[in-house]
Coordinates of C-alpha atoms in Angstrom, one line a residue:
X1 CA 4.7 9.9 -8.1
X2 CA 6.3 9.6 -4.6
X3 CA 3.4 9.0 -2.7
X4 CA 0.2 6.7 -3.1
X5 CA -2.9 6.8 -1.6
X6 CA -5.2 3.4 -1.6
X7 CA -8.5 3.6 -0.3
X8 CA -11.2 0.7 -0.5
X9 CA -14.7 2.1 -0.1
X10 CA -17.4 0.5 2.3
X11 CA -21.0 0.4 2.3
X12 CA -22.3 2.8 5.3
X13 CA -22.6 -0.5 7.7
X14 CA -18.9 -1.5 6.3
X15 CA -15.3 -0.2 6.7
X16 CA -13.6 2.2 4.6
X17 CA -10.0 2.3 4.7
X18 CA -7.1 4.3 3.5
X19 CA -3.5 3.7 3.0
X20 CA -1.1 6.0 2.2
X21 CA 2.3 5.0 0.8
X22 CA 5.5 6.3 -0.1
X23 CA 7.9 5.2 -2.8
X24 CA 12.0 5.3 -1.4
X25 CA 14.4 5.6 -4.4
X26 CA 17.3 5.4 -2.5
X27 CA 19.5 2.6 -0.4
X28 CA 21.2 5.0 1.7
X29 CA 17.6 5.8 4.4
X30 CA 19.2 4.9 7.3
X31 CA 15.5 2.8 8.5
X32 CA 16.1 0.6 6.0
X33 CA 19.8 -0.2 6.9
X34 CA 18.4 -0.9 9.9
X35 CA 16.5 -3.7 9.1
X36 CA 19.5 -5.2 6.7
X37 CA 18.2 -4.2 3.3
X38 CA 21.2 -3.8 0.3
X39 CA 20.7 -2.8 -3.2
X40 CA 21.6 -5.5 -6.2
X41 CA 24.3 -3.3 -7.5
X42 CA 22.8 -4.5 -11.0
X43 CA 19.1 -3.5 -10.7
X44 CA 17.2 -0.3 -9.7
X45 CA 15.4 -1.2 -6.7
X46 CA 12.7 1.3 -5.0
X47 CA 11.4 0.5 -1.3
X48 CA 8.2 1.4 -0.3
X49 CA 7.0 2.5 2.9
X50 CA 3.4 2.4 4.3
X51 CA 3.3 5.9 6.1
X52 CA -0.3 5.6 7.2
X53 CA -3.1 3.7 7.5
X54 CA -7.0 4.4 9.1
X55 CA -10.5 3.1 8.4
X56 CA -13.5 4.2 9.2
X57 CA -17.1 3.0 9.4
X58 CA -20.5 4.7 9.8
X59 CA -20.0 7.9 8.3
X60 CA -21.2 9.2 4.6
X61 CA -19.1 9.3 1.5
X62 CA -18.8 13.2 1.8
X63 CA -16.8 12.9 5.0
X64 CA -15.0 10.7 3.3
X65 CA -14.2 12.4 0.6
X66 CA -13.5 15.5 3.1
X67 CA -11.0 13.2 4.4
X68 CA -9.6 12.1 1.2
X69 CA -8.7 15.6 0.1
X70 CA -7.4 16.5 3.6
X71 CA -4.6 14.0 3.5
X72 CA -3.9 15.1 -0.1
X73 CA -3.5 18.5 1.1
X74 CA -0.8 17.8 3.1
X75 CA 1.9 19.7 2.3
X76 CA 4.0 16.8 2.3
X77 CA 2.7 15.1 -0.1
X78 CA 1.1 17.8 -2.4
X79 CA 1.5 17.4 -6.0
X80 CA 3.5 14.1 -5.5
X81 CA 0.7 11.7 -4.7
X82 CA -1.6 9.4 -7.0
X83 CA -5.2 8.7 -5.2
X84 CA -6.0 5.1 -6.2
X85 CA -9.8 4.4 -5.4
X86 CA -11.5 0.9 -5.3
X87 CA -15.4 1.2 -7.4
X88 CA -15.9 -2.2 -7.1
X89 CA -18.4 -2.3 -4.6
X90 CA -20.1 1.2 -4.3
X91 CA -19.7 2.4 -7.5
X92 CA -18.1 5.5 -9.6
X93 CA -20.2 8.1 -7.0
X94 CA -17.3 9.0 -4.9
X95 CA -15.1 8.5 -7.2
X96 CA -16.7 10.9 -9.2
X97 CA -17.2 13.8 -6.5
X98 CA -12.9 12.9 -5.5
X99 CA -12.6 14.0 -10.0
X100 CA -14.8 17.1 -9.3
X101 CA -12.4 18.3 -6.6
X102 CA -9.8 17.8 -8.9
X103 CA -8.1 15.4 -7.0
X104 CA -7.4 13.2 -10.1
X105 CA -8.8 9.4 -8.7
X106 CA -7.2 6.4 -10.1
X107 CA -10.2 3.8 -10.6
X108 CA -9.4 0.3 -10.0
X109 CA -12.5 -2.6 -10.7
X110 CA -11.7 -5.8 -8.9
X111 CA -12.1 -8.8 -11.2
X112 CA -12.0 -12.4 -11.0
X113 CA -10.4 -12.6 -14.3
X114 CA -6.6 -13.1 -15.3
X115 CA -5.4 -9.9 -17.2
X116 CA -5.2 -6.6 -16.1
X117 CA -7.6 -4.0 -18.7
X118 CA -8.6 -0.1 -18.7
X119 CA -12.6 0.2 -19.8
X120 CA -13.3 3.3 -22.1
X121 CA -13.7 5.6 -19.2
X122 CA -10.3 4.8 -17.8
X123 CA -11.2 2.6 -15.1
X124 CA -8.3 -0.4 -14.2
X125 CA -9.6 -4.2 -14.0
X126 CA -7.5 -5.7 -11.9
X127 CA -7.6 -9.2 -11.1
X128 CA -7.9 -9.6 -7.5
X129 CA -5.2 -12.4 -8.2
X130 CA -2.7 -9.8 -9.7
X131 CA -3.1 -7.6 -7.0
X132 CA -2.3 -10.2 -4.6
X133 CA 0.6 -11.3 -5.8
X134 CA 2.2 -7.9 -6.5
X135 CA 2.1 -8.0 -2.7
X136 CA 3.6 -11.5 -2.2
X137 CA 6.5 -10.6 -4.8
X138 CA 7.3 -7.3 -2.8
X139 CA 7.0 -9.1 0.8
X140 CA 9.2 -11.6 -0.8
X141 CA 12.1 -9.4 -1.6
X142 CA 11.6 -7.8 1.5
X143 CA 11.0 -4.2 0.2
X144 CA 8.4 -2.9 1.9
X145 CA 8.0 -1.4 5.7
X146 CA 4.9 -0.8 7.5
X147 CA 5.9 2.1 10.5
X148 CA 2.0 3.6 10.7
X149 CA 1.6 3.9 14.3
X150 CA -2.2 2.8 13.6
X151 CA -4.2 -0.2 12.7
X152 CA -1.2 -1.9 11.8
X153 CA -2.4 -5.2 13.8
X154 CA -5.5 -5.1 12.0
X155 CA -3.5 -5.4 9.0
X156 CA -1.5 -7.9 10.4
X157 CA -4.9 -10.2 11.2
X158 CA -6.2 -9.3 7.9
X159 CA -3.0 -10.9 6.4
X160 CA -3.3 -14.0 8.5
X161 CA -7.0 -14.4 6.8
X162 CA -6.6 -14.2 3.7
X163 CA -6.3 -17.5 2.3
X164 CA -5.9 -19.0 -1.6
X165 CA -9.2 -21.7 -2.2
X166 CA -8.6 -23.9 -5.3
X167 CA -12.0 -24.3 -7.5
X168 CA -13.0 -27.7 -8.8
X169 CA -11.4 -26.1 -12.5
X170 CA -8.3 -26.0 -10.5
X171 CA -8.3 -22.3 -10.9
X172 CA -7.0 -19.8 -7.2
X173 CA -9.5 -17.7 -5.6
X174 CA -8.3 -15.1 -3.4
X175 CA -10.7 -14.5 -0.6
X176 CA -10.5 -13.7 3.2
X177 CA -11.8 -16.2 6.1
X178 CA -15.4 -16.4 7.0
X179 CA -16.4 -13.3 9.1
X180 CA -13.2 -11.2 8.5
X181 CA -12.6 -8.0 7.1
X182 CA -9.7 -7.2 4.3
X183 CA -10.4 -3.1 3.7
X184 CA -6.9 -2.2 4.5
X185 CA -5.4 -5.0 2.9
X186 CA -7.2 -4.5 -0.3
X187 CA -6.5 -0.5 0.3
X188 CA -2.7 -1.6 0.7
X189 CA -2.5 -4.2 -2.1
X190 CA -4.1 -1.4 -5.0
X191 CA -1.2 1.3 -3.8
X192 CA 1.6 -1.3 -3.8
X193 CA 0.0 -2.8 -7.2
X194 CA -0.4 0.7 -8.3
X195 CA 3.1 1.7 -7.4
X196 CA 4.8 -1.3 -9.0
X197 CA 3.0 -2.4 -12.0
X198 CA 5.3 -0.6 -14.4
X199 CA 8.6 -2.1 -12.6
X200 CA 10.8 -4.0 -15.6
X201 CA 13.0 -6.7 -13.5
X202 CA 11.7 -9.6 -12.3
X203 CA 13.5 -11.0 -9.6
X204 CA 15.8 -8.8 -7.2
X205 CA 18.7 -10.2 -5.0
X206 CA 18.7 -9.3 -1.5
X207 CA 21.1 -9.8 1.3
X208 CA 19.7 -10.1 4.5
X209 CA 21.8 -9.4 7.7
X210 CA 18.5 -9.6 10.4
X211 CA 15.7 -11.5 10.6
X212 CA 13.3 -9.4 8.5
X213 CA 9.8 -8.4 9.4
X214 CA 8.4 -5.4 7.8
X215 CA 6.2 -4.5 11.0
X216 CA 9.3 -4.2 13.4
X217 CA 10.2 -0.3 13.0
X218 CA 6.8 0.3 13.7
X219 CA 7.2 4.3 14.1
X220 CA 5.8 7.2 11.7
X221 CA 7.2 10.9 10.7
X222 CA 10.7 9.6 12.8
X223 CA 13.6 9.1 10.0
X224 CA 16.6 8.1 11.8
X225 CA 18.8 10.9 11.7
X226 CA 22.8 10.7 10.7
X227 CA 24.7 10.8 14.1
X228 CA 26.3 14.2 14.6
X229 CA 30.1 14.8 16.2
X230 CA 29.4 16.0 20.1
X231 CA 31.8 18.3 20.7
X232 CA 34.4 16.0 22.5
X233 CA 35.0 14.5 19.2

C-alpha cells in the first residue's frame, strides 16, 4: 500500500496519536532532490514521507474512531492505505469497532521480547526493540521526511527522550524519560516498521550533497512543481 496510517491509542486521561505516512517509489520527487537524496543505482530504495501527524486527548474512542475513518476516506488515500493500530494498552475494543467499519486494522502488541510473532487472531508482537530500530536504520540512510505542518516539534522532543537503559542481564530497554510522552513516536515507529518490515537489502548507499535533517522541508500537500518555460524563453 502507498499510504500508512499508525495510530497509538491512549487511555481517556492520555494522548492518542495518529500518523499518516506515505511510501515514495521514485528518485525523481523533486522534495527529495532538494534535500540531496540519490538512489544506489544497485538497490530498490522507497522513501517515506510523514504527511501528517495529530493527537488528541480527552475525547472517547468513538470520536476516535470517527476520526480514524475520516482520514481513510480521504480521497487521496482511499483504497491505498493500511491502518496499523497499537492494542497494547487499551485493548482489541477499538480495534474491533475500526474491523466492523470495515476499515481492515492492522493489530500490533508491543512486547519486550526479541522476535516478531502473529497470535491466532492475527495480531503482530512486535518487540518494542524492533520497532525502534526499524526507525534508527531508516533515519540512518536518510530516507524519511517529516513535512506535517503539525505537532512535528512534539515529535522532535519525543525523539530527544527516548533513551536505551541497559538491565543488569545486559539486555536494551527502550523507554522514554521520566514524565514524557512517546504517542506519536510510537504511532510513527509502527507505520515506518509496518511499511518496511518486508524490505530485502540491508544496507543502502547514499550520497549526501546537504546537511540532511528530515524536519527541514517542513510543509504539507506542497510538491515542488517542475519549473515551466515563461514565455521569454
Amino acid at each position: 500500500m502507498r499510504f500508512c496510517i499508525g495510530v497509538d491509542l491512549g487511555k481517556m486521561q492520555d494522548y492518542t496519536a495518529i500518523v499518516v505516512n506515505e511510501k515514495v517509489d521514485t528518485f525523481k520527487n523533486r522534495l527529495f532532490n532538494e534535500v540531496g537524496w540519490h538512489s544506489n543505482p544497485s538497490a530498490v530504495v522507497k522513501y517515506y514521507r510523514t504527511r501528517h501527524l495529530e493527537r488528541m486527548k480527552g475525547v472517547t474512542y468513538t470520536d476516535i474512531e470517527d476520526r480514524i475513518e475520516n482520514i481513510m476516506m480521504n480521497p487521496t488515500i482511499w483504497k491505498e492505505c493500511d491502518l496499523v493500530i497499537d492494542v497494547t494498552g487499551v485493548g482489541m475494543g477499538p480495534f474491533d469497532e475500526c474491523a466492523k467499519r470495515g476499515l481492515e486494522p492492522i493489530g500490533i502488541q508491543i512486547t519486550s521480547g526479541h522476535q516478531v510473532s502473529v497470535a491466532a487472531d492475527g495480531v503482530y508482537n512486535v518487540p518494542k526493540r524492533e520497532l525502534v530500530m526499524s526507525g534508527i536504520r531508516i533515519m540512518e540512510q536518510k530516507r524519511v521526511q517529516i513535512v506535517a505542518p503539525e505537532w512535528t516539534d512534539t515529535l522532535k522532543q519525543e525523539l530527544r527522550d527516548f533513551r536505551v537503559k541497559l538491565t543488569v542481564t545486559g539486555h536494551q530497554r527502550f523507554e522514554h524519560r521520566d514524565g514524557a510522552n512517546d504517542d506519536l513516536l510510537l504511532s510513527w515507529l509502527m507505520a515506518l516498521w509496518w511499511q518496511t518490515k518486508d524490505e530485502q537489502y540491508t544496507d543502502v548507499s547514499m550520497e549526501q550533497e546537504k546537511e540532511w535533517d528530515p524536519f527541514t522541508k517542513n510543509i504539507i500537500e506542497k510538491e515542488i512543481n517542475e519549473r515551466r518555460p515563461s514565455k521569454t524563453d
